[in-house]
PDB file of C-alpha atoms in Angstrom:
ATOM      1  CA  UNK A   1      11.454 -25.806  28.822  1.00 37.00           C
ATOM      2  CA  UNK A   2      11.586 -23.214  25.825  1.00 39.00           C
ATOM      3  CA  UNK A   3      14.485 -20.488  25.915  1.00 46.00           C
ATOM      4  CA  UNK A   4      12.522 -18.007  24.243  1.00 42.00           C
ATOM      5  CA  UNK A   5      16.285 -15.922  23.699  1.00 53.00           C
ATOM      6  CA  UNK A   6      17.439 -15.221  20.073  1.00 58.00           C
ATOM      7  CA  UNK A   7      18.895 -18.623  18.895  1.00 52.00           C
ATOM      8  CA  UNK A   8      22.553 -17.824  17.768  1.00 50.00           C
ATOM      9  CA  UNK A   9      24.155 -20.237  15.211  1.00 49.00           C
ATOM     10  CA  UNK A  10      26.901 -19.802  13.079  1.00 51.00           C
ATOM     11  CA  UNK A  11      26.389 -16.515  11.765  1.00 82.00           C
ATOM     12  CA  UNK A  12      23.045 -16.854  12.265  1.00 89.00           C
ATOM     13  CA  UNK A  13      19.644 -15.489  14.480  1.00 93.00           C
ATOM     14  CA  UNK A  14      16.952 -17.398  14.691  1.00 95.00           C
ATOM     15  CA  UNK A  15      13.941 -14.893  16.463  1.00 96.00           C
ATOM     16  CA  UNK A  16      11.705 -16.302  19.067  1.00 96.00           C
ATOM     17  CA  UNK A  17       8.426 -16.295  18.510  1.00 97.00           C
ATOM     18  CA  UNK A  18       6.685 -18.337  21.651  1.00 95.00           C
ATOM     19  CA  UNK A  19       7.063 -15.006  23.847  1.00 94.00           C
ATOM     20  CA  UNK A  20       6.236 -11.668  23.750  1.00 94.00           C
ATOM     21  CA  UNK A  21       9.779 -10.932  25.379  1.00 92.00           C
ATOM     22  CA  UNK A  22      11.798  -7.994  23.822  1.00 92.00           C
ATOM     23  CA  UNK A  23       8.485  -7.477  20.784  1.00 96.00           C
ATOM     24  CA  UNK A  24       6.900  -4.314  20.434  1.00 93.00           C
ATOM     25  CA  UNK A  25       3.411  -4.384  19.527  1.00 93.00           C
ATOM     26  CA  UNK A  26       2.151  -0.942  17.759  1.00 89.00           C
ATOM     27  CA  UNK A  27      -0.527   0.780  16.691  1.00 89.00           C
ATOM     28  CA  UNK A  28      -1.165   3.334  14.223  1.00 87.00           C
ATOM     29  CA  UNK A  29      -3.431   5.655  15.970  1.00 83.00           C
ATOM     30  CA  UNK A  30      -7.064   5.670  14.927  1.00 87.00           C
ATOM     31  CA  UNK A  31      -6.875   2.129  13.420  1.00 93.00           C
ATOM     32  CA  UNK A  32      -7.648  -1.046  15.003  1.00 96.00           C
ATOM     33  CA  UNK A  33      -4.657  -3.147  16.230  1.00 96.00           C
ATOM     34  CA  UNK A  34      -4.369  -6.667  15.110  1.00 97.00           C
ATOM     35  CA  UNK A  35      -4.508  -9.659  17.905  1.00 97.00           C
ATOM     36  CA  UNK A  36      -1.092 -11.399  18.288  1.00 98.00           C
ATOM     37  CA  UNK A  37      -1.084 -14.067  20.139  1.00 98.00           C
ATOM     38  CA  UNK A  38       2.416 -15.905  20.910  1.00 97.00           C
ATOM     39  CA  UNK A  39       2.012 -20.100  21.101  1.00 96.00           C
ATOM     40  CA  UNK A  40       4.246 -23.047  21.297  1.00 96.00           C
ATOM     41  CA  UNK A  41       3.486 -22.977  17.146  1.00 97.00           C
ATOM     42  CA  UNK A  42       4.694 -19.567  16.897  1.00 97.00           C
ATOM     43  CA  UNK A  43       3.666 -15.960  16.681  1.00 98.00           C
ATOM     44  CA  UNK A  44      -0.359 -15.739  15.127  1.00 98.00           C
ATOM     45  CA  UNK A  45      -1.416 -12.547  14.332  1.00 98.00           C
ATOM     46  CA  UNK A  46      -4.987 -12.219  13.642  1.00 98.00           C
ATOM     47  CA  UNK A  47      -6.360  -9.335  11.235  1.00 98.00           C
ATOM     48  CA  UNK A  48      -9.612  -8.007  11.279  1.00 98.00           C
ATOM     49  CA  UNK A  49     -10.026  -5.106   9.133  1.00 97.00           C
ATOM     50  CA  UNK A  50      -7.120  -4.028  11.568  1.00 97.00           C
ATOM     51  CA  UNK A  51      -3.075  -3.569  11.515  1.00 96.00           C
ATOM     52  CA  UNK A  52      -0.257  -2.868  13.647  1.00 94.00           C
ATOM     53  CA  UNK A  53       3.551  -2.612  13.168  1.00 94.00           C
ATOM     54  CA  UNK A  54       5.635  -5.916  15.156  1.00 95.00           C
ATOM     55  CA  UNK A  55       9.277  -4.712  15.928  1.00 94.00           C
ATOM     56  CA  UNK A  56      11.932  -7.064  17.425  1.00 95.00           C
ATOM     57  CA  UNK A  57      15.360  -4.661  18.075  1.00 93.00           C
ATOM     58  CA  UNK A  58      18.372  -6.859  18.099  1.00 92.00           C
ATOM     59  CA  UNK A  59      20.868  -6.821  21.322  1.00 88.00           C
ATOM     60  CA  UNK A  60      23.444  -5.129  18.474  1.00 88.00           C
ATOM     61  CA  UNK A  61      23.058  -4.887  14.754  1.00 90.00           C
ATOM     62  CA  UNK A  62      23.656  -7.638  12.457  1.00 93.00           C
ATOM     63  CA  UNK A  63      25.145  -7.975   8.938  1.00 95.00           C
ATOM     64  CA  UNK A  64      22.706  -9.704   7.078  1.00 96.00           C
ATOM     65  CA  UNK A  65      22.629 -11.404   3.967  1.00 96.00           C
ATOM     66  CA  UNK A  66      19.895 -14.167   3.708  1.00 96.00           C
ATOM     67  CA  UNK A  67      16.151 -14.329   5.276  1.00 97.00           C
ATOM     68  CA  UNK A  68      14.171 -17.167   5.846  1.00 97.00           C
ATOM     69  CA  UNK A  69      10.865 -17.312   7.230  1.00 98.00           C
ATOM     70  CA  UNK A  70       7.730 -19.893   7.317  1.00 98.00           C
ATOM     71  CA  UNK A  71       4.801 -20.294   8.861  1.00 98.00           C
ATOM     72  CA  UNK A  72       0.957 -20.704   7.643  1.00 98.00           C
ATOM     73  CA  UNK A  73      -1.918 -18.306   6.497  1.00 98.00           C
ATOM     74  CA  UNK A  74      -5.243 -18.676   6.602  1.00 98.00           C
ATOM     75  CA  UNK A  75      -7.423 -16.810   4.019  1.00 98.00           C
ATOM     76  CA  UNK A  76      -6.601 -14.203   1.250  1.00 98.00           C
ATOM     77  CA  UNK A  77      -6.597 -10.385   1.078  1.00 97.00           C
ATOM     78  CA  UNK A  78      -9.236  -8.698  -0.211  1.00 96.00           C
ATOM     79  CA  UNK A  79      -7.277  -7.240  -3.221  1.00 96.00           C
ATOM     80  CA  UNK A  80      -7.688  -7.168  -7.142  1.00 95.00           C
ATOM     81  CA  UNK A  81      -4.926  -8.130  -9.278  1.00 94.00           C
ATOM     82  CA  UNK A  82      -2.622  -5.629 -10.291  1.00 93.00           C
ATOM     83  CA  UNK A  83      -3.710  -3.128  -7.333  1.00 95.00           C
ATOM     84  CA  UNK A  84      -2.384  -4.505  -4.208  1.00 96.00           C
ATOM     85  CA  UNK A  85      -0.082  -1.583  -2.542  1.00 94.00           C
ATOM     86  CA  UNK A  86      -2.201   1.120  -3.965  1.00 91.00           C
ATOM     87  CA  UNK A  87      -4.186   3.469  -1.393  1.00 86.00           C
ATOM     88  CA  UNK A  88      -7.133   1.405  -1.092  1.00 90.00           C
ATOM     89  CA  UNK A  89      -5.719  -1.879  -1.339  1.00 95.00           C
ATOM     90  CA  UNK A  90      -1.988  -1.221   0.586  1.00 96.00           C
ATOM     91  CA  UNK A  91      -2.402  -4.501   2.367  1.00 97.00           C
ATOM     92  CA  UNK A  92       0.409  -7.524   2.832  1.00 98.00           C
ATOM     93  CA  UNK A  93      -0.487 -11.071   4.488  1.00 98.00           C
ATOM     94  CA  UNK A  94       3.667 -10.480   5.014  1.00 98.00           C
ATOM     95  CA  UNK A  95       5.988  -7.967   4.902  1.00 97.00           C
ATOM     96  CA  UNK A  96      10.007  -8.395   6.801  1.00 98.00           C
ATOM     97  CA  UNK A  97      11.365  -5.030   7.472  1.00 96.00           C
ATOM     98  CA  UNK A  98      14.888  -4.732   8.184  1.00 96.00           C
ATOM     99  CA  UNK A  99      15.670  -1.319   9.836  1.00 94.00           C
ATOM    100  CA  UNK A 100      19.106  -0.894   8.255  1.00 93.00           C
ATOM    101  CA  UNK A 101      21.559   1.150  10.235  1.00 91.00           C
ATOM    102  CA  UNK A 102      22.443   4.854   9.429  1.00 90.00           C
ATOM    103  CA  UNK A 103      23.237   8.682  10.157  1.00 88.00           C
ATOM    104  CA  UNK A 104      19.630   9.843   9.946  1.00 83.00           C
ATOM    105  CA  UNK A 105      18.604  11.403  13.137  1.00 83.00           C
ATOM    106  CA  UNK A 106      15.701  13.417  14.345  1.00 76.00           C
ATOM    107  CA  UNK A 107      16.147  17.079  14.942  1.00 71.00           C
ATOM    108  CA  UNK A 108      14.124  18.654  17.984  1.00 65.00           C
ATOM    109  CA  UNK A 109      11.213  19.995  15.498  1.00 65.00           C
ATOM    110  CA  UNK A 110      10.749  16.340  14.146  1.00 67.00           C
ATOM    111  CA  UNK A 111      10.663  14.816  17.268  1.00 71.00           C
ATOM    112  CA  UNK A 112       8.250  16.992  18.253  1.00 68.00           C
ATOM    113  CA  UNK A 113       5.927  16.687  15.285  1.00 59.00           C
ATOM    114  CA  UNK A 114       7.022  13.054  13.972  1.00 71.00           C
ATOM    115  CA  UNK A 115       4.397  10.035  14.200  1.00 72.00           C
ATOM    116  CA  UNK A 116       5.136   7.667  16.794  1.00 78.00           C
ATOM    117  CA  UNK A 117       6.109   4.597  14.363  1.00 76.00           C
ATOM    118  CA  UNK A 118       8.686   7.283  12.945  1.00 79.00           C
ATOM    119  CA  UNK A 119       9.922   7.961  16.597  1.00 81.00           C
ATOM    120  CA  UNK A 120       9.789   4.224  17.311  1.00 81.00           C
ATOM    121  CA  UNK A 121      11.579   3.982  14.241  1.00 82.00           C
ATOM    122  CA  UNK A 122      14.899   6.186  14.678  1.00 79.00           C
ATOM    123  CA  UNK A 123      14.194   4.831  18.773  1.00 83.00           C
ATOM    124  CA  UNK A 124      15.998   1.593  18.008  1.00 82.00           C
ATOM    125  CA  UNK A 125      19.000   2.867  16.871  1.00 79.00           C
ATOM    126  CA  UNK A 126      22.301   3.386  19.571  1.00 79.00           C
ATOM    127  CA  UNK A 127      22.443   6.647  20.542  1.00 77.00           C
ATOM    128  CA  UNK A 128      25.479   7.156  19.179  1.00 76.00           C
ATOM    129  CA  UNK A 129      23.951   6.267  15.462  1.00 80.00           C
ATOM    130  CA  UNK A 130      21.525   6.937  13.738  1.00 88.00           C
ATOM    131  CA  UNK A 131      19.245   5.046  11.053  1.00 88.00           C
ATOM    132  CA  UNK A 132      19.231   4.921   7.055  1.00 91.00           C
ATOM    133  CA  UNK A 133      15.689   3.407   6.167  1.00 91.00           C
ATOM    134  CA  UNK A 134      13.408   0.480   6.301  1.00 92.00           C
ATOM    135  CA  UNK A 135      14.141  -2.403   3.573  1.00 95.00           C
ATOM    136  CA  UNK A 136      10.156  -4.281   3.207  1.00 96.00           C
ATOM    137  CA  UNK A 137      10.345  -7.683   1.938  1.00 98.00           C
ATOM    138  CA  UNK A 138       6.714  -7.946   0.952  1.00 98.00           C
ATOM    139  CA  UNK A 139       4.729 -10.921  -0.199  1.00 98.00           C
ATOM    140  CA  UNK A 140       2.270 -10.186  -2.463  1.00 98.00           C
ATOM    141  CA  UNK A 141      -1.071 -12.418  -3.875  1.00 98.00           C
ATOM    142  CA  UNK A 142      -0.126 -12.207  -7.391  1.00 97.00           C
ATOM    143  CA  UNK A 143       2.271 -13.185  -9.497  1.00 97.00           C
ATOM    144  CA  UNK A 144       2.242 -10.574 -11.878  1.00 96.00           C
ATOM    145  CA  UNK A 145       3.180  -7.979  -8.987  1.00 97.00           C
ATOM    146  CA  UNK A 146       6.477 -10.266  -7.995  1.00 97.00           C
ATOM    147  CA  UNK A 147       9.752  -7.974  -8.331  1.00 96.00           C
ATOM    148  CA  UNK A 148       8.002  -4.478  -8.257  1.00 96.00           C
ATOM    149  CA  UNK A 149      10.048  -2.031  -6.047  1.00 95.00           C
ATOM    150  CA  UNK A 150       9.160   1.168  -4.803  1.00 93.00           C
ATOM    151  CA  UNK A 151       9.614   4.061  -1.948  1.00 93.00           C
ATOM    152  CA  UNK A 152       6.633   4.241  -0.030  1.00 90.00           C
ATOM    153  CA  UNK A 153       4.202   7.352  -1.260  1.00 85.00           C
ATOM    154  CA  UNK A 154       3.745   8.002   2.189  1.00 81.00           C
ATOM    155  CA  UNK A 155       7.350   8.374   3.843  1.00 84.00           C
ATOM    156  CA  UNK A 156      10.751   8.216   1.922  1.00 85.00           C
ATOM    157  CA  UNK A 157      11.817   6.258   5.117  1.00 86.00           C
ATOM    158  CA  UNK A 158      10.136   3.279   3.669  1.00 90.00           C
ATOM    159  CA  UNK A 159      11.032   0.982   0.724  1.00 95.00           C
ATOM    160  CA  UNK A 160       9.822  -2.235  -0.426  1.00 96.00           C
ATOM    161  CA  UNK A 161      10.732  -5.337  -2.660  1.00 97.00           C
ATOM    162  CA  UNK A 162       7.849  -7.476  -3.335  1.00 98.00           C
ATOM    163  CA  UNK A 163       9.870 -10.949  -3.378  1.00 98.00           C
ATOM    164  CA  UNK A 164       7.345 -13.746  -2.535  1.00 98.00           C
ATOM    165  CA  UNK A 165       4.362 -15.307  -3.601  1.00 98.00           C
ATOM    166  CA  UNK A 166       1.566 -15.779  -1.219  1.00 98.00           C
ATOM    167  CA  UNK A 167      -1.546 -16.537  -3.634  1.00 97.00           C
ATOM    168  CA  UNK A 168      -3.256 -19.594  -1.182  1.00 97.00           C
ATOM    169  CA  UNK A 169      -4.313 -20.542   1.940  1.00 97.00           C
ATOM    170  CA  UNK A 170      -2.414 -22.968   2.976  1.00 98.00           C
ATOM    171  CA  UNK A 171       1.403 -23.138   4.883  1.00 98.00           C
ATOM    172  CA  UNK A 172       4.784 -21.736   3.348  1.00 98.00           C
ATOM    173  CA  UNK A 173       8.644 -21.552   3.363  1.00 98.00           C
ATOM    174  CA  UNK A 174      10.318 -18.264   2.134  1.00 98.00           C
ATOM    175  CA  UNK A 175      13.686 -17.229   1.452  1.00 97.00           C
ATOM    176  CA  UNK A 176      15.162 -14.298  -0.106  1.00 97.00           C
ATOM    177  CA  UNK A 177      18.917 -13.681  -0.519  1.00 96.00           C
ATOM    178  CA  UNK A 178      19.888  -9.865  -0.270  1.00 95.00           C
ATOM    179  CA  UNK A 179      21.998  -8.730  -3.354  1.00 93.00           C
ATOM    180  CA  UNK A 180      24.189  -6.950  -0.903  1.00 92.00           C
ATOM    181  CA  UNK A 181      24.366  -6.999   2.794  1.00 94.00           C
ATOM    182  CA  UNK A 182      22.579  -4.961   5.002  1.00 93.00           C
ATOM    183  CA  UNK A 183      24.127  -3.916   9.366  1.00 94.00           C
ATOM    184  CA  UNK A 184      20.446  -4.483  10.771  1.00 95.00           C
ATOM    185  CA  UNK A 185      19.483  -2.945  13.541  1.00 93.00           C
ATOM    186  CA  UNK A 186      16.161  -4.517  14.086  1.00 93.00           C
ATOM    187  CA  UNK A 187      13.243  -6.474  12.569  1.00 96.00           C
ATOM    188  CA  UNK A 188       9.383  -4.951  11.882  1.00 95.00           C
ATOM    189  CA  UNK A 189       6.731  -6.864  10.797  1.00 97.00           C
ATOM    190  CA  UNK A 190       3.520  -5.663   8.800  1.00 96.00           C
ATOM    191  CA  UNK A 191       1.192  -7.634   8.430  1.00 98.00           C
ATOM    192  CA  UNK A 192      -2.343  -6.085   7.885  1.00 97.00           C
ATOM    193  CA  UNK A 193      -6.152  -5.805   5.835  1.00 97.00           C
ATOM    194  CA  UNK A 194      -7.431  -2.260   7.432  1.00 96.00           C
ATOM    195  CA  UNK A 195      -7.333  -0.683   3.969  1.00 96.00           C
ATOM    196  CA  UNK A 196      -8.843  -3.649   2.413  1.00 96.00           C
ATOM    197  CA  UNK A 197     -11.214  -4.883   5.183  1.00 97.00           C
ATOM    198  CA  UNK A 198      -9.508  -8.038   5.049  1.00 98.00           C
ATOM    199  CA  UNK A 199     -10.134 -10.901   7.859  1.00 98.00           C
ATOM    200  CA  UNK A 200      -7.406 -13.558   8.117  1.00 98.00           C
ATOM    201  CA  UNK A 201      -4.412 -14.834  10.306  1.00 98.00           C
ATOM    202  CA  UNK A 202      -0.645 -15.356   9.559  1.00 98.00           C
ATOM    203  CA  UNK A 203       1.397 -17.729  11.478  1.00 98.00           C
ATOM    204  CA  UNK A 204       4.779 -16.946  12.118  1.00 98.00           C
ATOM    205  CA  UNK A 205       6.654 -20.647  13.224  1.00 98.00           C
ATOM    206  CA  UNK A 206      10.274 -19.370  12.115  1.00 97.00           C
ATOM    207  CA  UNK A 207      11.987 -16.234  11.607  1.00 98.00           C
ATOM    208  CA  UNK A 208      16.225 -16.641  10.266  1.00 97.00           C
ATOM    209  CA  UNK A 209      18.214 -13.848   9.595  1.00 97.00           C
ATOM    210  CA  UNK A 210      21.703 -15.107   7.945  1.00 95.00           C
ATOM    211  CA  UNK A 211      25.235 -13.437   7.732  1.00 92.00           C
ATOM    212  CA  UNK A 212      27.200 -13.417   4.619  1.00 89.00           C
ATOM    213  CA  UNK A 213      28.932 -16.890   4.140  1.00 74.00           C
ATOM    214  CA  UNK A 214      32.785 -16.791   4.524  1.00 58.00           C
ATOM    215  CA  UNK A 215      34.742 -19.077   1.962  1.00 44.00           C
ATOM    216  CA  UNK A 216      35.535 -21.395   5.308  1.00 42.00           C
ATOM    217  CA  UNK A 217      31.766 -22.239   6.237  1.00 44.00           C
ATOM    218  CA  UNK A 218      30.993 -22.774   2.173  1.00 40.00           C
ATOM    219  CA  UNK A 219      33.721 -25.411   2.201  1.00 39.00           C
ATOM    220  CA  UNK A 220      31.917 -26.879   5.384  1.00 38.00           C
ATOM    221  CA  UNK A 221      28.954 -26.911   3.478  1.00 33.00           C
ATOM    222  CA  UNK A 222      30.132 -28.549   0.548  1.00 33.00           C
ATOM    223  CA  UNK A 223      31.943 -31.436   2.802  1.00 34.00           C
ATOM    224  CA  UNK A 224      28.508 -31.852   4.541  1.00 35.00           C
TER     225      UNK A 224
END
């Protein structure tokens, strides 16, 4: 029987992704809301024209150093080269935010007025904390576009690394190591073609988020 819990290994979490169990599914308001689905394979989310932010808080927050994610996609975005992120065209097959821990806090007035992804957002931090911003991990469809940073236009919440290459149909295995580590306090997902009126599906079969490596488990790994 599956034990759809957060694996823990050494110094690592590996997510579960058979059951909806501890996700938050999202909407933006006045846009459709992708399908997810969650299988033996994994988490599918289906987009039609549609999008719809994935969260997974952690039981506490993590230092992490290392992602690693696979899974499959079927069809491409409906974006030109050089444009994808742009207002019409702001669409990702993939994108791995980390909601990295903080002192930013909503007054009364910005709870008030705030959207409820930005509520959501400073939600999953302790009440004790607070939040600092969202780090995206974005794959992108073309290679000229790989290693483009930038703070979202539309929130200063929001920044994004575009790190992978997802040009084909077709399944994948993506890593990324994080130049410094980040005390997580939860994982979002975006994953969307509303902007684009994009159709296709990304599977989801593993989702790894990695400490730093002491000296002691690098010497393990060298004996191995």
């Amino acid at each position: 029987m599956w034990d759809f819990k957060p694996l823990l290994m050494a110094g690592a979490v590996v997510l579960p992704l058979q059951d909806q169990e501890n996700w938050q599914l999202l909407e933006y308001g006045g846009i459709p809301a992708n399908q997810v689905e969650f299988r033996e394979a994994g988490m599918l989310v289906s987009v039609n024209q549609s999008a719809g932010p994935i969260v997974y808080p952690l039981e506490q927050s993590m230092r992490v150093s290392r992602i690693s994610v696979s899974g499959e996609l079927k069809n491409l975005l409906n974006v030109r080269p050089g444009s994808q992120g742009l207002a019409d065209e702001d669409d990702f097959s993939l994108k791995v935010g980390l909601v990295i821990a903080g002192d930013k806090r909503l007054n009364f007035i910005q709870r008030m007025v705030s959207a409820d992804w930005v509520k959501t957002l400073y939600g999953l931090a302790p009440e004790d904390a607070g939040i600092d911003r969202i780090v995206f991990l974005n794959a992108v469809q073309y290679e000229t576009q790989l290693g483009q940073r930038r703070q979202h236009p539309l929130s200063d919440l929001i920044h994004e690394r575009n790190v992978w290459l997802l040009d084909r149909s077709g399944p994948f295995e993506l890593n990324y190591e994080l130049a410094v580590a980040h005390d997580v306090l939860a994982v979002w997902l975006s994953i969307d073609g509303d902007d684009s009126r994009s159709n296709y599906s990304t599977l989801i079969s593993n989702l790894t988020l990695e400490g730093p490596r002491t000296t002691a488990s690098m010497k393990k790994s060298i004996i191995r």
